[in-house]
Short mmCIF file of C-alpha atoms in Angstrom, two decimals:
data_model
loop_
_atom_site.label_atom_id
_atom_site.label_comp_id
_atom_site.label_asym_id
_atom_site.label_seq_id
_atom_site.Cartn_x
_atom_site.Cartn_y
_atom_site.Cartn_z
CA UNK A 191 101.17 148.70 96.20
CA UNK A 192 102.10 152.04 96.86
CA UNK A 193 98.87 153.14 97.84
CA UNK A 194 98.66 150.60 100.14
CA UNK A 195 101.75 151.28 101.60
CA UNK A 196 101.08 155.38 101.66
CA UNK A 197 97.52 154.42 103.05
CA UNK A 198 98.92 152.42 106.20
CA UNK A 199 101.24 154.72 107.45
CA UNK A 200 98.35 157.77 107.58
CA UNK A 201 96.70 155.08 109.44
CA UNK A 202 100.51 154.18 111.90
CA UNK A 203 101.22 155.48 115.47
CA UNK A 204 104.22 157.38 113.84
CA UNK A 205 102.13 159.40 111.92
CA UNK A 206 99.54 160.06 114.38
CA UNK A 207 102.24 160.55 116.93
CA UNK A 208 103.75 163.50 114.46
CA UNK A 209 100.40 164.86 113.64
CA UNK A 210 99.93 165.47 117.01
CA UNK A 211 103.66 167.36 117.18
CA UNK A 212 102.66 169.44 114.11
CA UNK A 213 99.77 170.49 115.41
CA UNK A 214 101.99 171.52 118.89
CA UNK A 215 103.97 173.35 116.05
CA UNK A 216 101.28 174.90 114.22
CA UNK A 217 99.74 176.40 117.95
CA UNK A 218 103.19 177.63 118.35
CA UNK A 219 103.18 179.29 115.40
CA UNK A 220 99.88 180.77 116.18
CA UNK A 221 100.93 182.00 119.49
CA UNK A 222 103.62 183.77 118.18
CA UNK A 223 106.51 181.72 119.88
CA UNK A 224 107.91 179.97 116.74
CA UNK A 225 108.95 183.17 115.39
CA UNK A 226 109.60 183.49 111.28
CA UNK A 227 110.94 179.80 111.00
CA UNK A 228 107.86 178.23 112.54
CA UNK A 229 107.30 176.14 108.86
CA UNK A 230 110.79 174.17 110.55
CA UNK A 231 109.50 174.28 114.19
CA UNK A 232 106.46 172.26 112.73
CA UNK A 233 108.51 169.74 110.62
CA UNK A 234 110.74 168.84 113.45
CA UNK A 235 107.75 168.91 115.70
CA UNK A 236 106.03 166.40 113.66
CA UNK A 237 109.25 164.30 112.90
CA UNK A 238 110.49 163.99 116.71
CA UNK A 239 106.94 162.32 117.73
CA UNK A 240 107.35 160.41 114.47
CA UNK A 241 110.61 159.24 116.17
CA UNK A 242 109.23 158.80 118.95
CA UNK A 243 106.17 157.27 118.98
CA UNK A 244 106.61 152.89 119.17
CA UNK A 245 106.89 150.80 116.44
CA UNK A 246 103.99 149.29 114.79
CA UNK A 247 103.36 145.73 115.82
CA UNK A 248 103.81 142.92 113.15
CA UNK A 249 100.85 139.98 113.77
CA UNK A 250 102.62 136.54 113.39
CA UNK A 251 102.07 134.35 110.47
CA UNK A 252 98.82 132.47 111.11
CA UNK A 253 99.35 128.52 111.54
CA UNK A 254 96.61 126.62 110.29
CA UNK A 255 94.60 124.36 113.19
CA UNK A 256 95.33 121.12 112.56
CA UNK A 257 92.06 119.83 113.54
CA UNK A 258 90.50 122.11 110.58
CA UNK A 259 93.61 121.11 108.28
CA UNK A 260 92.19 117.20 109.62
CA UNK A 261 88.46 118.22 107.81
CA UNK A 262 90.40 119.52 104.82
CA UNK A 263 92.04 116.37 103.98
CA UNK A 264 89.51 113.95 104.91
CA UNK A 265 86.94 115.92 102.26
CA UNK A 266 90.37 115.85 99.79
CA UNK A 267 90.49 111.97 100.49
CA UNK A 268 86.59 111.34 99.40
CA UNK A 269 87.30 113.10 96.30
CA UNK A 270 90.65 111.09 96.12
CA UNK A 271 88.92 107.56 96.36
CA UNK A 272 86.24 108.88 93.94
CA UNK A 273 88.76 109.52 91.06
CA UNK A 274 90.81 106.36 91.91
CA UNK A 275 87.91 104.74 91.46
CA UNK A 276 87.92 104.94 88.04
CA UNK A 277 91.47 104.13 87.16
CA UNK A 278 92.40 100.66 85.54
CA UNK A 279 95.17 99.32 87.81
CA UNK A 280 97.40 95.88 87.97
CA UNK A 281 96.10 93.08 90.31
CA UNK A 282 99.49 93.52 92.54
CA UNK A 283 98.72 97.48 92.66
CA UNK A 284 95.85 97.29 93.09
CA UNK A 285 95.63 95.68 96.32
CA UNK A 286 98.52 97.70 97.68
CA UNK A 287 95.80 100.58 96.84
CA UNK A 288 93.46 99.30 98.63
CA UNK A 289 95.31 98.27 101.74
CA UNK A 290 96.95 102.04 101.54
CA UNK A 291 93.00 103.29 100.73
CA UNK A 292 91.94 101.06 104.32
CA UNK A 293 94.54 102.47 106.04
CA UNK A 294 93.94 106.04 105.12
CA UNK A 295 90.37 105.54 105.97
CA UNK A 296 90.66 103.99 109.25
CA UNK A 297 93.21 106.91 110.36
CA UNK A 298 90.95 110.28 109.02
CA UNK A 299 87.42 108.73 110.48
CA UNK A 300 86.07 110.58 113.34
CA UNK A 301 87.00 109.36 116.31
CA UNK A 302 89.89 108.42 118.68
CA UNK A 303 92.00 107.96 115.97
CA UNK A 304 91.53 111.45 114.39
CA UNK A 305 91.31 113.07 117.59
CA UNK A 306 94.92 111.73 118.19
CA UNK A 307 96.06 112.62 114.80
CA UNK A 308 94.45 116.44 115.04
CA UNK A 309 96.73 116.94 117.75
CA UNK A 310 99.71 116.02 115.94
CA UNK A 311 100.45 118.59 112.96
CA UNK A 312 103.48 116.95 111.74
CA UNK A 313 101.29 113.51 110.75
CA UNK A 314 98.20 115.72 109.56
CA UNK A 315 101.50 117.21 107.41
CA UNK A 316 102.86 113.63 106.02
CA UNK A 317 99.10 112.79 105.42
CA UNK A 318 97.81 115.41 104.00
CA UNK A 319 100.44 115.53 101.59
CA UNK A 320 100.23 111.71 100.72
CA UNK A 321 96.32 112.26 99.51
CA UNK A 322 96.49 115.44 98.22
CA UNK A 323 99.75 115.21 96.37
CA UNK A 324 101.93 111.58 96.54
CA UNK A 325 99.06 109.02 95.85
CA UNK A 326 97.26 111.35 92.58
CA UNK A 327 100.95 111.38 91.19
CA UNK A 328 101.87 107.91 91.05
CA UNK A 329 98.36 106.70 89.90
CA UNK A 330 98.69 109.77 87.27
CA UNK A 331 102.64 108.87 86.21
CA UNK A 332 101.75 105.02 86.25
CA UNK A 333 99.47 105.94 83.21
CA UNK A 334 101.32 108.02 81.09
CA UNK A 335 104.31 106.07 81.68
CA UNK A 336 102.31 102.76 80.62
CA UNK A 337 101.28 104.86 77.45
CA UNK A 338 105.00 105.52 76.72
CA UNK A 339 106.02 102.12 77.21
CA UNK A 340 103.63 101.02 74.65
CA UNK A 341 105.93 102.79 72.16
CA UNK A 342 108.86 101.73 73.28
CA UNK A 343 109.69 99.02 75.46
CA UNK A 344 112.01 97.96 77.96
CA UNK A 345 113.46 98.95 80.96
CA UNK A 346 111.35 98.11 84.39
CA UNK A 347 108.10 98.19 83.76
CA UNK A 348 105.60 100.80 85.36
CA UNK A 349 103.40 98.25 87.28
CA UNK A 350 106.63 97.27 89.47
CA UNK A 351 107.28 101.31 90.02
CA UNK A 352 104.05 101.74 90.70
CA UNK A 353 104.02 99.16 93.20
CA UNK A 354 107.33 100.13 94.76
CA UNK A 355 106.08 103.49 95.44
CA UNK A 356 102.40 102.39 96.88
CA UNK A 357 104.50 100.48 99.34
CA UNK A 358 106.49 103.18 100.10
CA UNK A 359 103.35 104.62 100.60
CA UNK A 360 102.03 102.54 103.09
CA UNK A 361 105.28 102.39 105.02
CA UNK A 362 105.05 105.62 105.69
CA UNK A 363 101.18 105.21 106.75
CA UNK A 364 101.92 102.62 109.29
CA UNK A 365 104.59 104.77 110.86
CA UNK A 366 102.22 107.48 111.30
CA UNK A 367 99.93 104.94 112.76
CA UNK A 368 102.50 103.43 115.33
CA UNK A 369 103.81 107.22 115.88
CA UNK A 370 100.06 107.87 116.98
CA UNK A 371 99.93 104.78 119.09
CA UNK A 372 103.05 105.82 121.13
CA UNK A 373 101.30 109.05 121.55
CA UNK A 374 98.64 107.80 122.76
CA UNK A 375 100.40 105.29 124.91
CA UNK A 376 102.42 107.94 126.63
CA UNK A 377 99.04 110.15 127.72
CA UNK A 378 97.62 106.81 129.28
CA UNK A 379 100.99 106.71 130.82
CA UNK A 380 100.67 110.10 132.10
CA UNK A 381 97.59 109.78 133.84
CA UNK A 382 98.02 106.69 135.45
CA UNK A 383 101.37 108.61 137.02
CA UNK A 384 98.99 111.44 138.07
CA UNK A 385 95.89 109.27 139.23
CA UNK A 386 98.56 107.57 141.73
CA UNK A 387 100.16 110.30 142.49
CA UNK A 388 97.05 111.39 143.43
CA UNK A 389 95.69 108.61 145.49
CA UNK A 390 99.48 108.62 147.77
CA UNK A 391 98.45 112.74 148.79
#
């Protein structure tokens, strides 16, 4: 770490900036001019264009392209469906599941759909974090749970939480659905504005 550090400040403007002062110094020196204390006329040589020289510039943190994030999740949703494909779910669930699976589907295929959503990086957000995280966890929790219950029952079962939280779920999907629908309601609005506009100059 401190290598690092040490080796990116040889490579900073300040340091180039004073190497270029101590070498003023060390001409000085060799002219004669700095007198006996040139060893101090070539530190403060090289520390004034240390001072001097501009700060180094800091890159912004790099936000991920939503359309690429878009890719991301819809390979993360195949791989979803696959293992959900093998779990043992109630009748009720499971056609919450597959409603919620439909949905998912229809909004991450290519096409106007995506293209809406990729431009959107707070739904490719609340999606992406539905398939990659929300979905695998109740599926996962509605089994060991069951497991648990086995041992001791009572209390509401894990079929009703589980389908509580697949409708949750989907409530959530359809908002990002009708939240894509305004968006794409107001650009048709937009350019019917402008085509008029257009047509009155």
């Amino acid at each position: 770490m401190a290598t690092s550090r040490a080796l990116r400040y040889l490579e900073s403007a300040k340091n180039l900036a004073g190497s270029a002062g101590g070498v003023a110094g060390v001409g000085l020196a060799l002219t004669g001019a700095a007198g006996p204390y040139w060893p101090l006329v070539v530190a403060g040589l090289y520390g004034a264009g240390a001072l001097i020289a501009p700060p180094e510039r800091i890159a912004p943190p790099s936000v991920p392209d939503p359309a690429e994030q878009l890719g991301v999740v819809r390979e993360d949703f195949g791989r979803l469906r696959a293992y959900l494909a093998e779990m043992e779910l109630p009748p009720a669930a499971g056609g919450r599941l597959t409603g919620l699976l439909e949905l998912y589907a229809a909004l991450l295929h290519p096409g106007w759909a995506a293209d809406v959503l990729a431009v959107e990086p707070e739904s490719v957000h609340v999606l992406s974090r539905a398939v990659r995280t929300d979905l695998p966890e109740c599926v996962d929790t509605y089994h060991r749970t069951r497991w648990w219950t086995r041992l001791s029952p009572g209390g509401e079962s894990p079929e009703r939480h589980l389908e509580r939280q697949l409708s949750a779920l989907y409530d959530e999907a359809e908002r990002v659905t009708a939240g894509l629908h305004e968006v794409e309601a107001r650009r048709q609005q937009t350019h019917t504005v402008y085509l008029e506009d257009r047509g009155r100059s």
